[in-house]
Short mmCIF file of C-alpha atoms and ligand atoms in Angstrom, two decimals:
data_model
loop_
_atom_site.label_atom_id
_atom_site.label_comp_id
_atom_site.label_asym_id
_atom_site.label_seq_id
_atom_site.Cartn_x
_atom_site.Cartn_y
_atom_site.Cartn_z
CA UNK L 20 37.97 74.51 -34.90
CA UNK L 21 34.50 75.68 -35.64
CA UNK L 22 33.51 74.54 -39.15
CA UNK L 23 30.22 76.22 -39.50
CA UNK L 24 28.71 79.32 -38.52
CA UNK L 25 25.55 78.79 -39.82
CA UNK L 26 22.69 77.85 -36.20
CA UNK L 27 21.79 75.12 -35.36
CA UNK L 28 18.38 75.14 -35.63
CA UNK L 29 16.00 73.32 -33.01
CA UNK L 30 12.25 72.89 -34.45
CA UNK L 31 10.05 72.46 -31.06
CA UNK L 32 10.29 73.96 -27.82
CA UNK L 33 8.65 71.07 -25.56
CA UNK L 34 10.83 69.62 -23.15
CA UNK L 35 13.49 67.89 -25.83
CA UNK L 36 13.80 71.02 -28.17
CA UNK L 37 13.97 73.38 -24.90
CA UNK L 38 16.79 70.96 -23.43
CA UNK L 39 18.74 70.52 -27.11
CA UNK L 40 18.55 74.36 -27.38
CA UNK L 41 19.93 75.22 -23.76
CA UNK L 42 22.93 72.76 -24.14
CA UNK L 43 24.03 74.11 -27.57
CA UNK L 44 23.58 77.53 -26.26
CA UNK L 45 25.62 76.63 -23.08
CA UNK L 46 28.43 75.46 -25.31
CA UNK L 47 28.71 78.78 -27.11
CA UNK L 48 26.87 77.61 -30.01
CA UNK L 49 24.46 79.75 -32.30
CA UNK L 50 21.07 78.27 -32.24
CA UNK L 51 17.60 79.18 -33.61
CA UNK L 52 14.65 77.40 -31.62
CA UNK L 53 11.54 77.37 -33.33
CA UNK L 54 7.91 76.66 -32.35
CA UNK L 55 4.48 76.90 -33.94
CA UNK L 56 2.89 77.72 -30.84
CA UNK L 57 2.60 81.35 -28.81
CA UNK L 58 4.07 79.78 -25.35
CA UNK L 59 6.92 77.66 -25.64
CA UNK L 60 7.07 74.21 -23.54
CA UNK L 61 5.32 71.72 -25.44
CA UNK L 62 2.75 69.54 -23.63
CA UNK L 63 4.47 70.46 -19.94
CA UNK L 64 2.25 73.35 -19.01
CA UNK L 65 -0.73 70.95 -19.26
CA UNK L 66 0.82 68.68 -16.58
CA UNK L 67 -0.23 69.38 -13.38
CA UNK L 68 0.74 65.70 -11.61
CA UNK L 69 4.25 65.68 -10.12
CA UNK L 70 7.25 63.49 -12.12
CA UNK L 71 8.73 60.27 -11.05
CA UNK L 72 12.40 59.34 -10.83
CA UNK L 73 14.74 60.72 -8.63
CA UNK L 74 15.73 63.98 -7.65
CA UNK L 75 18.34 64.87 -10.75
CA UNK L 76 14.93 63.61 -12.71
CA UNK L 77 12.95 66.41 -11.07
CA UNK L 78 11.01 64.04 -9.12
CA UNK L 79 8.45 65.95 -7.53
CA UNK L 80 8.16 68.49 -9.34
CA UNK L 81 4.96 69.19 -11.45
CA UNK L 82 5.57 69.59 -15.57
CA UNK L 83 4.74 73.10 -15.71
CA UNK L 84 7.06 74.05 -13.27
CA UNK L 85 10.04 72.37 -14.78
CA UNK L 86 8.86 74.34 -18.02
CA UNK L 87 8.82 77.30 -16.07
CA UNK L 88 12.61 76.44 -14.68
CA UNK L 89 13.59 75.38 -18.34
CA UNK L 90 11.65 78.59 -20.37
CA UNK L 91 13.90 80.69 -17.25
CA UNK L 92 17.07 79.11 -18.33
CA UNK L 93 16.49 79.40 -22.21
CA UNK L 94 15.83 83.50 -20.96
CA UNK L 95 18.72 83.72 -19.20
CA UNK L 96 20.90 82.15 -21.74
CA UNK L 97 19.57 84.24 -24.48
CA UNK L 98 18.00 81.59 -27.03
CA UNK L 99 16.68 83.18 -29.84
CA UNK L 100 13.24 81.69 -29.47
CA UNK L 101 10.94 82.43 -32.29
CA UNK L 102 7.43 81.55 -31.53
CA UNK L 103 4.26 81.33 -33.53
CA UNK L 104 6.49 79.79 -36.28
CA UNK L 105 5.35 76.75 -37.69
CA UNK L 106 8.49 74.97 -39.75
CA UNK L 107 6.91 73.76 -43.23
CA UNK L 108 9.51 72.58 -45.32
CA UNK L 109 12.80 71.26 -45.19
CA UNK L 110 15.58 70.96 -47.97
CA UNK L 111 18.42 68.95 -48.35
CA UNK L 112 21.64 70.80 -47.76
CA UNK L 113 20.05 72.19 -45.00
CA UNK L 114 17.20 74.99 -45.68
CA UNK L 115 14.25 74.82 -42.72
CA UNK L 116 11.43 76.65 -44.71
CA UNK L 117 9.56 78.74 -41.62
CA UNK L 118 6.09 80.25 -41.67
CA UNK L 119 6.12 83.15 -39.06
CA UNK L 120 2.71 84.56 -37.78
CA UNK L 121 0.93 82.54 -40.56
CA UNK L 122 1.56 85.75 -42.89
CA UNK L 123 5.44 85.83 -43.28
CA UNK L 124 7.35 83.08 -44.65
CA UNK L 125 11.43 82.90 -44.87
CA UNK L 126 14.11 80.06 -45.05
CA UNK L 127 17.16 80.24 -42.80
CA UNK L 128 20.51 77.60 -43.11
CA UNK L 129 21.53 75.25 -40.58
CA UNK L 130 24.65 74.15 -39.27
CA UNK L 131 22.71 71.30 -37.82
CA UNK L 132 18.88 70.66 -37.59
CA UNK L 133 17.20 69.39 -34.55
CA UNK L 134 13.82 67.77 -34.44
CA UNK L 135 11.30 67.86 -31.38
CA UNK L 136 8.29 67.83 -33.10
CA UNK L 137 6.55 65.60 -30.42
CA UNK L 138 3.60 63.01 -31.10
CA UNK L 139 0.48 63.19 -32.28
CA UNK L 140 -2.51 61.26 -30.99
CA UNK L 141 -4.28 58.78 -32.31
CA UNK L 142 -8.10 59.11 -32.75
CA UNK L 143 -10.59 56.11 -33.40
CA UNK L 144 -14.11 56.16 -35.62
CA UNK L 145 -17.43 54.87 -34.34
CA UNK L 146 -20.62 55.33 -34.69
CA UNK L 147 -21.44 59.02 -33.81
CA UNK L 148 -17.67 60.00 -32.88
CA UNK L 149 -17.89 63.59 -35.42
CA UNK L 150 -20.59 64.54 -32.66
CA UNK L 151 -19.33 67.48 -30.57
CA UNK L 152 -18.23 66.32 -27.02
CA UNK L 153 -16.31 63.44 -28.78
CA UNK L 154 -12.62 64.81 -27.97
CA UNK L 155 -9.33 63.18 -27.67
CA UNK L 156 -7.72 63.32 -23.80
CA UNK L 157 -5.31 65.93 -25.18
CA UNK L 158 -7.78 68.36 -26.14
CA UNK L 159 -9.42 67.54 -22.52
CA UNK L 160 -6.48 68.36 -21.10
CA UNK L 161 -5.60 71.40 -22.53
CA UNK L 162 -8.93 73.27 -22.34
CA UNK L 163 -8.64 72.02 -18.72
CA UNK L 164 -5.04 72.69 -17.52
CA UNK L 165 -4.33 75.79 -20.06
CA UNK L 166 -7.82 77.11 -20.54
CA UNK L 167 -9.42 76.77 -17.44
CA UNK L 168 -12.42 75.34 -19.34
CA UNK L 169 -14.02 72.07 -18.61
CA UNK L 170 -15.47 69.97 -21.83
CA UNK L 171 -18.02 68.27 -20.18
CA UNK L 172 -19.80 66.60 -16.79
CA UNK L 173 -19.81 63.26 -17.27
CA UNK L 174 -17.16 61.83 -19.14
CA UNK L 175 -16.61 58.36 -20.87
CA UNK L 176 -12.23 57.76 -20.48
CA UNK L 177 -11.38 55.24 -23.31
CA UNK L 178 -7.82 54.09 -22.79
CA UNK L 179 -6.49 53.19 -19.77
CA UNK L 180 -2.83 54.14 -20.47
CA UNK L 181 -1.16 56.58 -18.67
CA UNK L 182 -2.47 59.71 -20.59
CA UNK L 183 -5.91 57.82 -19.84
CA UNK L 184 -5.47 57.91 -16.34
CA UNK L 185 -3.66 61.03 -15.76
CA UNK L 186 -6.38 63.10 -17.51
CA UNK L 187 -9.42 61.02 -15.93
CA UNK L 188 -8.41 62.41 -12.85
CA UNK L 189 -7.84 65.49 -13.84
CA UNK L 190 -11.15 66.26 -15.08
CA UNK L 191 -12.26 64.96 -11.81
CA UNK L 192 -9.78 67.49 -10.44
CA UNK L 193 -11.11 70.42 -12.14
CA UNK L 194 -15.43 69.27 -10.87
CA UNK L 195 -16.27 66.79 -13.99
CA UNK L 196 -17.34 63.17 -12.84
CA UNK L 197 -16.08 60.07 -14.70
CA UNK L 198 -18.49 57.65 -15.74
CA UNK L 199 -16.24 55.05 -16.42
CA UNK L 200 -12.39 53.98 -17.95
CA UNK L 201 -12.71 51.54 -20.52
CA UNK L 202 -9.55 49.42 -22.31
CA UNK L 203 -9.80 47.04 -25.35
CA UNK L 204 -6.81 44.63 -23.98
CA UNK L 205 -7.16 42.42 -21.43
CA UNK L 206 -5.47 44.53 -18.57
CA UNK L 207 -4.87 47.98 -17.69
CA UNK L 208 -2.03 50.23 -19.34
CA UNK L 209 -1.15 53.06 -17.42
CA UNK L 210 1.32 53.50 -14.20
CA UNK L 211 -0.27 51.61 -11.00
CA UNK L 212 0.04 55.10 -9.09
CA UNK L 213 -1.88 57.31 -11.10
CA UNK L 214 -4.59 54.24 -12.10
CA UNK L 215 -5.31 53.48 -8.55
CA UNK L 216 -6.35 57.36 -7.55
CA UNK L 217 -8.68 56.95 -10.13
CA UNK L 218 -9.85 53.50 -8.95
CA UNK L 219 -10.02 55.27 -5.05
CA UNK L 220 -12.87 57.55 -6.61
CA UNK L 221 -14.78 55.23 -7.37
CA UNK L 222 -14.42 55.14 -11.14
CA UNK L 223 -15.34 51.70 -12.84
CA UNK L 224 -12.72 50.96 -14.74
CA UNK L 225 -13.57 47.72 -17.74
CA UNK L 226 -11.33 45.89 -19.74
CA UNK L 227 -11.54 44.01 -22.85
CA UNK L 228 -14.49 46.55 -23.52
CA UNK L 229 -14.62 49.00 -26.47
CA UNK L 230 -17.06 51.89 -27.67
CA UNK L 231 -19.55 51.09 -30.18
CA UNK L 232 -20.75 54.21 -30.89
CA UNK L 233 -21.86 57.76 -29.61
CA UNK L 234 -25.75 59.07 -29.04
CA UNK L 235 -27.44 61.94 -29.29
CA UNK L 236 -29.26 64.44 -31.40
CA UNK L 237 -27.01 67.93 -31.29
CA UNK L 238 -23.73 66.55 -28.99
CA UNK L 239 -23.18 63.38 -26.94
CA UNK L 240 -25.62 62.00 -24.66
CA UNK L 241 -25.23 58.78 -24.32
CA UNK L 242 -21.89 55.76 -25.18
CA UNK L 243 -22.44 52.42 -26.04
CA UNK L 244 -19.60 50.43 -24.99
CA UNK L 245 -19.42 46.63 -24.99
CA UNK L 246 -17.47 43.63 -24.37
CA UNK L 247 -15.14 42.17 -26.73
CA UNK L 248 -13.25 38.81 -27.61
CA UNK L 249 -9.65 37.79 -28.05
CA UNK L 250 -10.31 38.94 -31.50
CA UNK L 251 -11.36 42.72 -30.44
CA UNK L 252 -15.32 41.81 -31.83
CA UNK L 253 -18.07 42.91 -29.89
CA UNK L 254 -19.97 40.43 -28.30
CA UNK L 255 -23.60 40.44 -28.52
CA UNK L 256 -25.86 40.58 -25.47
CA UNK L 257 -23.03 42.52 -23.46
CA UNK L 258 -23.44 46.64 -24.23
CA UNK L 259 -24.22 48.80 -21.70
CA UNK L 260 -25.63 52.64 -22.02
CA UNK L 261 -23.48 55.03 -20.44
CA UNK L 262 -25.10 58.40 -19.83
CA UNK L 263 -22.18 61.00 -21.03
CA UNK L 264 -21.73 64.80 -22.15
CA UNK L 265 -18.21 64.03 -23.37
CA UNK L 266 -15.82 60.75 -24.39
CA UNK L 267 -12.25 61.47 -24.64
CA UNK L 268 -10.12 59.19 -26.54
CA UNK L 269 -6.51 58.38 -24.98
CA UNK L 270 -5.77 55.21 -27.63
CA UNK L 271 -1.77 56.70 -28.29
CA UNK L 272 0.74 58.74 -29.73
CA UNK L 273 1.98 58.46 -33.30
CA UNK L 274 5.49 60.25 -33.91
CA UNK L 275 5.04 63.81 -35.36
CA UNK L 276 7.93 62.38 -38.44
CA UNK L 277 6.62 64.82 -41.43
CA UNK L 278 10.02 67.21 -40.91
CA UNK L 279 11.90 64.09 -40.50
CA UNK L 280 10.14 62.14 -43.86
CA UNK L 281 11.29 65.59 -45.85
CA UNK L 282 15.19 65.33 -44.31
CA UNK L 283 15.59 62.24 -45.96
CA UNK L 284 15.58 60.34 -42.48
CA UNK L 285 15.65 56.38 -42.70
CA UNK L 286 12.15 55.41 -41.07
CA UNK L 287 11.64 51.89 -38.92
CA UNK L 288 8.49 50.89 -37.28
CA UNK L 289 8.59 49.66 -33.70
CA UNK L 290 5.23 49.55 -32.22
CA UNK L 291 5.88 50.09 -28.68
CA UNK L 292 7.08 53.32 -28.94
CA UNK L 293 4.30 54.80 -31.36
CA UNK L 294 4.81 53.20 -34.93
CA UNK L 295 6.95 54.60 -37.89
CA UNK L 296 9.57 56.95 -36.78
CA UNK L 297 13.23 57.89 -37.85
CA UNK L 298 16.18 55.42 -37.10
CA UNK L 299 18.57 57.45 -34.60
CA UNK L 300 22.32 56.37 -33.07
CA UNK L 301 23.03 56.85 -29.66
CA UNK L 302 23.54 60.33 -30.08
CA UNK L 303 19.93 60.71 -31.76
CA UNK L 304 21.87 61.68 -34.84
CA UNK L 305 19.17 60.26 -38.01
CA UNK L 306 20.69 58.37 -41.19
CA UNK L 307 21.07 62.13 -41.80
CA UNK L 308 24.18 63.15 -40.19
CA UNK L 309 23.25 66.48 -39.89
CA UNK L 310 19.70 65.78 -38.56
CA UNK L 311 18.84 64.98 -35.06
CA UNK L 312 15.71 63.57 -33.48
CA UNK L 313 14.77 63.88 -29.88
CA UNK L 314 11.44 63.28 -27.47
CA UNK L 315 8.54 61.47 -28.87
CA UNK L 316 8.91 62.14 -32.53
CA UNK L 317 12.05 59.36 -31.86
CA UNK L 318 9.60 57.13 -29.56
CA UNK L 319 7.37 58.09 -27.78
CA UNK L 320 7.86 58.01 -24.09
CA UNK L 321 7.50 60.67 -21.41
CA UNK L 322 8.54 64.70 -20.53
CA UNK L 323 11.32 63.07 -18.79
CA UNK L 324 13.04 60.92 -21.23
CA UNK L 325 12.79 63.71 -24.17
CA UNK L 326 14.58 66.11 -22.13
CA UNK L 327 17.49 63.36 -21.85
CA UNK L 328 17.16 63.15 -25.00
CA UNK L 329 17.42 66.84 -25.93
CA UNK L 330 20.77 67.04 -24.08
CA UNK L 331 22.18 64.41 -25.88
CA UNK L 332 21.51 65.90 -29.12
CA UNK L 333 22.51 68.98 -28.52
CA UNK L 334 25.72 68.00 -26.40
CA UNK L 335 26.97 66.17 -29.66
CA UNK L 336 25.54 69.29 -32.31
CA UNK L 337 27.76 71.65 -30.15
CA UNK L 338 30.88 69.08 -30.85
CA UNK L 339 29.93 68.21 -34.49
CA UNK L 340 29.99 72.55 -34.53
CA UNK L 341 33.00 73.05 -33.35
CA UNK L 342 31.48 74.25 -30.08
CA UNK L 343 32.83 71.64 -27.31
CA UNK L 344 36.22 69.86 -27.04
CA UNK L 345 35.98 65.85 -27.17
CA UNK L 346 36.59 65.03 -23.76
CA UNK L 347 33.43 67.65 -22.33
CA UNK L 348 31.53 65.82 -24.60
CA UNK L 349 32.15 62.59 -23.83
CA UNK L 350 31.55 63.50 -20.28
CA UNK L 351 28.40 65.08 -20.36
CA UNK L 352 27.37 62.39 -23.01
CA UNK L 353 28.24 59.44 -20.48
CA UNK L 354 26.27 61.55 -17.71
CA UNK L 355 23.23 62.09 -19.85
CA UNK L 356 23.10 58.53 -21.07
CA UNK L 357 23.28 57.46 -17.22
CA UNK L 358 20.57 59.17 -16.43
CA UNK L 359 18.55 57.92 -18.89
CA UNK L 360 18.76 54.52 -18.47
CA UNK L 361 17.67 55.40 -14.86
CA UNK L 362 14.68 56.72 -16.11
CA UNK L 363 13.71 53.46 -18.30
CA UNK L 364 13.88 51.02 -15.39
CA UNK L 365 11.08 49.53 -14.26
CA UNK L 366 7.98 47.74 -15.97
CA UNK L 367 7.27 50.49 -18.96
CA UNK L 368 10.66 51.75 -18.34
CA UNK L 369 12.14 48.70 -19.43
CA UNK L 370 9.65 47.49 -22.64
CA UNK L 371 11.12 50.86 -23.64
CA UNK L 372 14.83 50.67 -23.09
CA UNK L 373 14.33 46.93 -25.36
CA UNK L 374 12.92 48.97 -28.11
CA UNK L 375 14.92 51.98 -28.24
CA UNK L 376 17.96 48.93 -27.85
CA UNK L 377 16.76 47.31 -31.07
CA UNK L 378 16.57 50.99 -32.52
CA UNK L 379 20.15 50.89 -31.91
CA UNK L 380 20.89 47.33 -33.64
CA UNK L 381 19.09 48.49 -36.42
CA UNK L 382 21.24 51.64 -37.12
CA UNK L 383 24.28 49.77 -36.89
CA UNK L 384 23.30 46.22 -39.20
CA UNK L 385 21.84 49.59 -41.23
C1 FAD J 424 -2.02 64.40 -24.60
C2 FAD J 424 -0.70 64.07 -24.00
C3 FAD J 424 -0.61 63.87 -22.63
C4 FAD J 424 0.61 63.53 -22.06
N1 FAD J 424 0.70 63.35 -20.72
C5 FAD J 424 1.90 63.09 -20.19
C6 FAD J 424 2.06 63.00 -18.81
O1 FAD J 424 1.08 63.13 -18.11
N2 FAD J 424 3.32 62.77 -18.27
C7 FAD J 424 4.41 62.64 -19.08
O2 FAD J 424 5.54 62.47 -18.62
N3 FAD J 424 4.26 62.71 -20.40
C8 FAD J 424 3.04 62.94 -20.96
N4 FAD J 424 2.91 63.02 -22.30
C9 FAD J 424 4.05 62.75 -23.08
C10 FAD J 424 4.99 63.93 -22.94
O3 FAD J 424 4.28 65.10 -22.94
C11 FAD J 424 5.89 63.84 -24.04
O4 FAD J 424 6.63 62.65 -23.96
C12 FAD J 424 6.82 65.03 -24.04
O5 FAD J 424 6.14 66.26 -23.98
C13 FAD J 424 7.58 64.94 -25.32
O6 FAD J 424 8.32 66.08 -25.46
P1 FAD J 424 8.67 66.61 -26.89
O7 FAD J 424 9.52 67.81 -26.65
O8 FAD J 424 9.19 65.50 -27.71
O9 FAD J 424 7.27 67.00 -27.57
P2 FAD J 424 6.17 68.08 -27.19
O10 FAD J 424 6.13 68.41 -25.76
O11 FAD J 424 4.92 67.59 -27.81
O12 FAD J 424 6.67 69.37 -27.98
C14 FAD J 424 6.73 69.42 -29.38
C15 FAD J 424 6.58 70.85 -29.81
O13 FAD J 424 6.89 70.95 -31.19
C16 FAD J 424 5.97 71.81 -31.81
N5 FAD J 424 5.97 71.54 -33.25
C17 FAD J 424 5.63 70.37 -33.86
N6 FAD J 424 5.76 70.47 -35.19
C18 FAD J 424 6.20 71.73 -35.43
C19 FAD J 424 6.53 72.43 -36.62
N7 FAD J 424 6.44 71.87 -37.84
N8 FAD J 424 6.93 73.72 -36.52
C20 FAD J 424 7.02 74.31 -35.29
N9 FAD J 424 6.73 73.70 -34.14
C21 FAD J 424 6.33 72.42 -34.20
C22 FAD J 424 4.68 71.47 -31.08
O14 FAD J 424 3.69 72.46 -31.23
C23 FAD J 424 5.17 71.36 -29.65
O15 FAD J 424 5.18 72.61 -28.99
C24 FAD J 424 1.73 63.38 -22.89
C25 FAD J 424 1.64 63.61 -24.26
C26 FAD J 424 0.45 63.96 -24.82
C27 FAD J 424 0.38 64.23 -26.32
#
């Protein structure tokens, strides 16, 4: 029954590449999880709120401590986890090219290739933004919630989004004030929960307003923001000074789709879930057969949804292997898939679901 012996091979140990690794290990099958970084978990040990959905969602429970319960499970299981191994090549037939350590490199052949490379952010260029304490929410977060360090005092927030949000009031968390939120559209992006514990502190927040550019003679002292029109110009007469140490930029995630670009993976480009990014079935399988995508780098969305996705992914690898019969995985697909269309009800939940729907309709008029 099994028709290859060669690992599957998981590049990415956030939440999707943890989840894809633990399902294709539970199902007997031999898997190699990569990840560039010393700690695996991805961007979960820097969230510190508590998750949404319902209790089989984790609801509740904060990010790092479902990548605590997830980095216990890939223990117990006995994943080989190689960390502080950045995957830098891929070639057809499947080769993953891996740079261990940044001093040893080696290739290893998979039965079936995973990708959870996440999402990148985006960063925007004003006036003055190479000026140290010009940062994007990311980095704020991280120094923050892994470092214990905080960037600045006074912080400028621009994008109101839900990384926007969630971060604002985290800094104000760990002692830094926010001077202000500030969104080019005409409303406000992120969930009404976290946006409105932000708003109870007192922080303005200004939309249809956009930086024009960053002060100060060895690191931020001052932002210039402004008002803009339906055409995103500035309009004269309306910039304010904001006195600032630090502005963090939370203006989106682009899909991390290098890996996939090198596998040969059709790419589409939906906006609402990031940009260009690799066309995936309902199994996350790529125009690849042999490649999967999971989490952000096939939309980007949240913790939750990637490690949905991760299961799927590696529920069907295991089959494709050889590793599950047809009816287990038909059942733990159907349970999966229920439990992520939970997850993309609601407002964002469901601009999401219409996207990765049309993801879908693409891959099969493909
Ligand atoms: C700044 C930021 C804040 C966020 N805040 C929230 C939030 O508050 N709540 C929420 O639900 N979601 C949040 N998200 C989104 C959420 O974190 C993601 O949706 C989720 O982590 C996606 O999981 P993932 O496994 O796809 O990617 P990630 O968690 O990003 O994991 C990808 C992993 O792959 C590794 N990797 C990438 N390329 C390579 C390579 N070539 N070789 C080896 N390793 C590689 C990365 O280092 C990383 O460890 C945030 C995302 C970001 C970027």
């Amino acid at each position: 029954m099994r028709n290859d012996e060669k690992p599957a091979i998981v590049v990415g140990a956030g939440p999707a590449g943890l989840c894809a690794a633990i399902e294709l290990k539970k199902a007997g099958a031999p898997v190699v999880l990569m990840d560039e970084n010393a700690k695996p978990g991805g961007q979960l040990f820097k969230q510190i709120h508590k998750f949404f959905g319902s209790q089989e969602h984790k609801a509740g429970i904060r990010g790092f401590d479902i990548g605590k319960e997830l980095l216990a499970e890939s223990l117990r299981l006995g994943i080989d986890v190689r960390l502080k191994t950045e995957v830098v090549g891929i070639e057809l037939g499947l080769k993953v090219w891996a740079v261990e350590d940044r001093t040893k490199s080696y290739t290893l052949d998979a039965g079936k290739l995973i990708l959870a490379t996440g999402a990148t952010e985006n960063a925007l260029s004003f006036p003055g933004w190479t000026l140290p304490g010009v940062m994007t929410a990311g980095c704020a977060q991280t120094l923050i919630n892994v470092h214990r360090v905080l960037p600045g005092k006074r912080i400028l927030m621009v994008g109101s989004g839900n990384v926007g949000v969630i971060v604002a009031y985290q800094l104000m968390q760990a002692g830094a004030q926010v001077a202000a939120v500030i969104e080019a559209l005409p409303r406000l992006g992120g969930y009404g929960v976290h946006t409105a514990k932000v708003r109870r502190a007192g922080v303005p927040f200004y939309c249809s307003t956009t930086i024009i550019r960053a002060e100060g003679a060895e690191s931020v002292e001052r932002a210039v923001i402004a008002s803009i029109d339906a055409k995103f110009q500035p309009i004269p007469g309306t910039e304010q000074i904001l006195d600032v140490d630090t502005i963090c930029l939370a203006v989106g995630l682009t899909p991390s789709i290098e890996l996939s670009c090198l596998a040969e993976c059709k790419q589409i480009y939906i906006p609402e879930l990031g940009g260009n990014m690799p066309a995936h079935d309902e199994y996350m399988r790529s125009s690849n057969q042999s490649v999967y995508v999971v989490g952000d780098i096939a939309g980007v969305e949240e913790a939750s949804t990637a490690m949905e996705e991760g299961r799927l992914a590696g529920i069907h690898a295991a089959w494709a292997m050889g590793y599950m019969d047809d009816q287990t995985m038909k059942i733990k697909t159907d349970e999966t898939r229920g439990r992520l269309q939970a997850l993309r009800q609601g407002i964002f939940g469901q601009k999401r679901f219409a996207a990765k729907e049309r993801i879908l309709a693409m891959r099969k008029d493909a």
